[in-house]
Amino acid sequence: MNAIDAGASSLVLVDYQARMMPAIHGAHDVVAKALVLARAAALLEVPVLGTVQNHERLGPNTDALARLCVQTVAKTHFDACEDGLLAALDAQAPGRRQVVIAGCEAHVCLLQTALGLLRAGRDVFVVENASGSRRPSDHAAAMRRLQHAGATIVTHEMVLFEWLHDCRHPRFREVLALVKSEPVSAYQ
């Protein structure tokens, strides 16, 4: 498996909808890690796309994440690929075959979207600690299934430091500041 390359990847944030987040186990940490990913992606010129499930009933993504997305795909299918995500990726991130993906709920929309991306021949990196479900057991089952299906399971810091590749990267200090500004745990 190749390393995650900032010049070859895009970031997809699946359904961090404000109305749904209170039900997600560890939502504060999940959103915090997604924000670090999206802010670093912006610094490193990695396109960030979002999705929203059933927007009319569940509403928009959290404001902070929504502002960092170059495009948000509204969907009714659990697999965002069925509602235009692949076309959006081709338009916003042409030629980029790697997709770093995180979101909610891990065992439903994130899982089905990642499977759709795999079927489309993309290299998929699922950010485990920036994804959530209502129940930890569902989250764990989703990660096992995705790994078995061919996705690479990663953490947000793995992604950031692979995007940077070298401590001499011109944006290293800015990305490192994002990492350091994030609390290790919301429960400390």
Tab-separated table of C-alpha atoms in Angstrom:
chain	number	residue	atom	x	y	z
A	1	MET	CA	0.000	0.000	0.000
A	2	ASN	CA	1.262	3.449	-0.871
A	3	ALA	CA	1.674	6.233	1.646
A	4	ILE	CA	-0.988	8.904	1.671
A	5	ASP	CA	0.169	11.684	-0.662
A	6	ALA	CA	-1.268	15.201	-0.284
A	7	GLY	CA	-0.936	15.761	-4.021
A	8	ALA	CA	-2.842	12.585	-4.840
A	9	SER	CA	-5.585	12.691	-2.216
A	10	SER	CA	-8.817	14.376	-1.297
A	11	LEU	CA	-10.654	14.428	2.022
A	12	VAL	CA	-14.311	13.414	2.292
A	13	LEU	CA	-16.243	14.253	5.470
A	14	VAL	CA	-19.427	12.203	5.696
A	15	ASP	CA	-22.512	13.517	7.506
A	16	TYR	CA	-21.218	15.517	10.470
A	17	GLN	CA	-24.702	16.959	10.746
A	18	ALA	CA	-25.286	19.164	13.766
A	19	ARG	CA	-28.631	17.566	14.639
A	20	MET	CA	-27.132	14.085	14.606
A	21	MET	CA	-23.903	14.757	16.509
A	22	PRO	CA	-25.371	14.709	20.052
A	23	ALA	CA	-26.251	11.037	19.513
A	24	ILE	CA	-22.724	10.062	18.386
A	25	HIS	CA	-20.518	8.399	20.995
A	26	GLY	CA	-17.512	10.659	21.663
A	27	ALA	CA	-18.826	13.289	19.258
A	28	HIS	CA	-16.643	16.067	20.670
A	29	ASP	CA	-13.439	14.125	19.919
A	30	VAL	CA	-14.704	12.907	16.539
A	31	VAL	CA	-15.518	16.443	15.371
A	32	ALA	CA	-12.281	17.859	16.834
A	33	LYS	CA	-10.205	15.369	14.846
A	34	ALA	CA	-12.226	15.991	11.681
A	35	LEU	CA	-11.592	19.728	12.104
A	36	VAL	CA	-7.842	19.181	12.450
A	37	LEU	CA	-7.915	17.058	9.282
A	38	ALA	CA	-9.920	19.632	7.329
A	39	ARG	CA	-7.806	22.585	8.484
A	40	ALA	CA	-4.595	20.754	7.603
A	41	ALA	CA	-6.079	19.759	4.240
A	42	ALA	CA	-6.796	23.415	3.511
A	43	LEU	CA	-3.201	24.356	4.389
A	44	LEU	CA	-1.857	21.580	2.167
A	45	GLU	CA	-4.238	22.243	-0.751
A	46	VAL	CA	-6.031	18.926	-0.366
A	47	PRO	CA	-9.641	19.348	-1.574
A	48	VAL	CA	-12.230	18.793	1.179
A	49	LEU	CA	-15.708	17.602	0.237
A	50	GLY	CA	-18.617	16.975	2.565
A	51	THR	CA	-21.831	15.019	2.400
A	52	VAL	CA	-25.162	15.498	4.140
A	53	GLN	CA	-27.787	12.788	4.549
A	54	ASN	CA	-31.425	13.755	4.020
A	55	HIS	CA	-30.701	17.464	4.424
A	56	GLU	CA	-34.376	18.415	4.724
A	57	ARG	CA	-34.783	16.361	7.905
A	58	LEU	CA	-31.279	16.249	9.413
A	59	GLY	CA	-30.026	19.701	8.406
A	60	PRO	CA	-26.505	20.877	7.571
A	61	ASN	CA	-23.108	19.772	8.799
A	62	THR	CA	-21.617	21.537	11.791
A	63	ASP	CA	-20.738	25.101	10.796
A	64	ALA	CA	-16.994	24.788	11.367
A	65	LEU	CA	-16.698	21.737	9.097
A	66	ALA	CA	-19.141	23.020	6.483
A	67	ARG	CA	-17.053	26.175	5.988
A	68	LEU	CA	-13.976	24.079	5.144
A	69	CYS	CA	-15.648	22.072	2.368
A	70	VAL	CA	-15.250	23.193	-1.253
A	71	GLN	CA	-18.430	21.275	-2.055
A	72	THR	CA	-21.097	19.401	-0.102
A	73	VAL	CA	-23.021	16.585	-1.750
A	74	ALA	CA	-26.633	16.261	-0.585
A	75	LYS	CA	-27.744	12.655	-0.591
A	76	THR	CA	-30.547	10.285	0.234
A	77	HIS	CA	-28.621	7.066	-0.442
A	78	PHE	CA	-26.373	5.926	2.375
A	79	ASP	CA	-23.593	5.519	-0.225
A	80	ALA	CA	-22.785	9.068	-1.354
A	81	CYS	CA	-21.320	7.650	-4.575
A	82	GLU	CA	-24.884	6.947	-5.692
A	83	ASP	CA	-25.767	10.630	-5.310
A	84	GLY	CA	-22.862	12.246	-7.134
A	85	LEU	CA	-19.816	12.016	-4.860
A	86	LEU	CA	-17.637	10.468	-7.593
A	87	ALA	CA	-18.519	13.252	-10.044
A	88	ALA	CA	-17.833	15.849	-7.341
A	89	LEU	CA	-14.440	14.273	-6.619
A	90	ASP	CA	-13.588	14.237	-10.314
A	91	ALA	CA	-14.538	17.922	-10.587
A	92	GLN	CA	-12.907	19.173	-7.364
A	93	ALA	CA	-9.944	16.782	-7.231
A	94	PRO	CA	-9.219	15.686	-10.809
A	95	GLY	CA	-6.737	12.849	-11.089
A	96	ARG	CA	-6.569	12.269	-7.326
A	97	ARG	CA	-7.137	8.556	-6.702
A	98	GLN	CA	-6.613	8.521	-2.929
A	99	VAL	CA	-9.588	9.336	-0.746
A	100	VAL	CA	-9.163	9.991	2.957
A	101	ILE	CA	-12.602	9.597	4.479
A	102	ALA	CA	-14.141	10.084	7.914
A	103	GLY	CA	-17.659	10.543	9.179
A	104	CYS	CA	-20.832	9.415	10.833
A	105	GLU	CA	-22.407	7.014	11.282
A	106	ALA	CA	-19.417	4.785	10.743
A	107	HIS	CA	-21.469	1.623	10.264
A	108	VAL	CA	-23.977	3.154	7.840
A	109	CYS	CA	-23.125	6.132	5.612
A	110	LEU	CA	-19.367	6.133	6.128
A	111	LEU	CA	-19.201	2.364	5.550
A	112	GLN	CA	-21.382	2.363	2.448
A	113	THR	CA	-19.661	5.407	0.936
A	114	ALA	CA	-16.207	3.911	1.518
A	115	LEU	CA	-17.368	0.652	-0.071
A	116	GLY	CA	-18.672	2.641	-3.055
A	117	LEU	CA	-15.313	4.392	-3.399
A	118	LEU	CA	-13.518	1.028	-3.275
A	119	ARG	CA	-15.829	-0.349	-5.981
A	120	ALA	CA	-14.947	2.708	-8.087
A	121	GLY	CA	-11.255	1.810	-7.824
A	122	ARG	CA	-10.184	4.511	-5.385
A	123	ASP	CA	-7.528	3.985	-2.711
A	124	VAL	CA	-9.507	4.500	0.486
A	125	PHE	CA	-8.063	5.526	3.852
A	126	VAL	CA	-10.657	5.531	6.653
A	127	VAL	CA	-9.821	7.797	9.589
A	128	GLU	CA	-10.965	5.672	12.507
A	129	ASN	CA	-10.604	8.262	15.287
A	130	ALA	CA	-12.422	10.979	13.307
A	131	SER	CA	-15.418	8.729	12.659
A	132	GLY	CA	-18.266	7.872	14.962
A	133	SER	CA	-21.404	5.881	15.601
A	134	ARG	CA	-23.983	5.932	18.348
A	135	ARG	CA	-22.591	2.682	19.735
A	136	PRO	CA	-18.877	1.840	19.980
A	137	SER	CA	-19.615	-1.743	18.921
A	138	ASP	CA	-21.068	-0.533	15.603
A	139	HIS	CA	-18.010	1.686	15.023
A	140	ALA	CA	-15.645	-1.225	15.709
A	141	ALA	CA	-17.584	-3.566	13.409
A	142	ALA	CA	-17.492	-0.977	10.613
A	143	MET	CA	-13.712	-0.603	10.892
A	144	ARG	CA	-13.217	-4.381	10.769
A	145	ARG	CA	-15.474	-4.723	7.752
A	146	LEU	CA	-13.832	-1.834	5.897
A	147	GLN	CA	-10.365	-3.212	6.516
A	148	HIS	CA	-11.479	-6.627	5.284
A	149	ALA	CA	-12.962	-4.954	2.170
A	150	GLY	CA	-9.631	-3.336	1.301
A	151	ALA	CA	-9.708	0.081	2.952
A	152	THR	CA	-6.715	1.142	5.014
A	153	ILE	CA	-7.650	2.139	8.565
A	154	VAL	CA	-5.671	5.147	9.827
A	155	THR	CA	-5.712	7.866	12.484
A	156	HIS	CA	-5.843	11.575	11.779
A	157	GLU	CA	-2.187	12.040	12.780
A	158	MET	CA	-1.088	9.269	10.399
A	159	VAL	CA	-2.793	11.200	7.603
A	160	LEU	CA	-1.311	14.565	8.587
A	161	PHE	CA	2.262	13.374	8.834
A	162	GLU	CA	2.030	11.330	5.628
A	163	TRP	CA	0.652	14.404	3.856
A	164	LEU	CA	3.649	16.392	5.170
A	165	HIS	CA	6.149	13.590	4.475
A	166	ASP	CA	9.108	15.609	5.815
A	167	CYS	CA	9.685	17.957	8.756
A	168	ARG	CA	11.142	20.401	6.229
A	169	HIS	CA	7.760	20.772	4.506
A	170	PRO	CA	6.956	24.502	4.264
A	171	ARG	CA	3.669	23.978	6.163
A	172	PHE	CA	5.085	21.634	8.828
A	173	ARG	CA	4.956	24.136	11.690
A	174	GLU	CA	1.384	25.170	10.885
A	175	VAL	CA	0.153	21.574	10.758
A	176	LEU	CA	2.088	20.715	13.910
A	177	ALA	CA	0.411	23.664	15.645
A	178	LEU	CA	-2.982	22.185	14.700
A	179	VAL	CA	-1.969	18.842	16.197
A	180	LYS	CA	-0.709	20.455	19.385
A	181	SER	CA	-3.767	22.684	19.786
A	182	GLU	CA	-6.102	19.698	19.861
A	183	PRO	CA	-6.729	18.210	23.303
A	184	VAL	CA	-5.571	14.592	23.505
A	185	SER	CA	-8.953	13.722	24.980
A	186	ALA	CA	-12.034	15.706	25.834
A	187	TYR	CA	-12.162	13.801	29.114
A	188	GLN	CA	-8.826	14.955	30.565
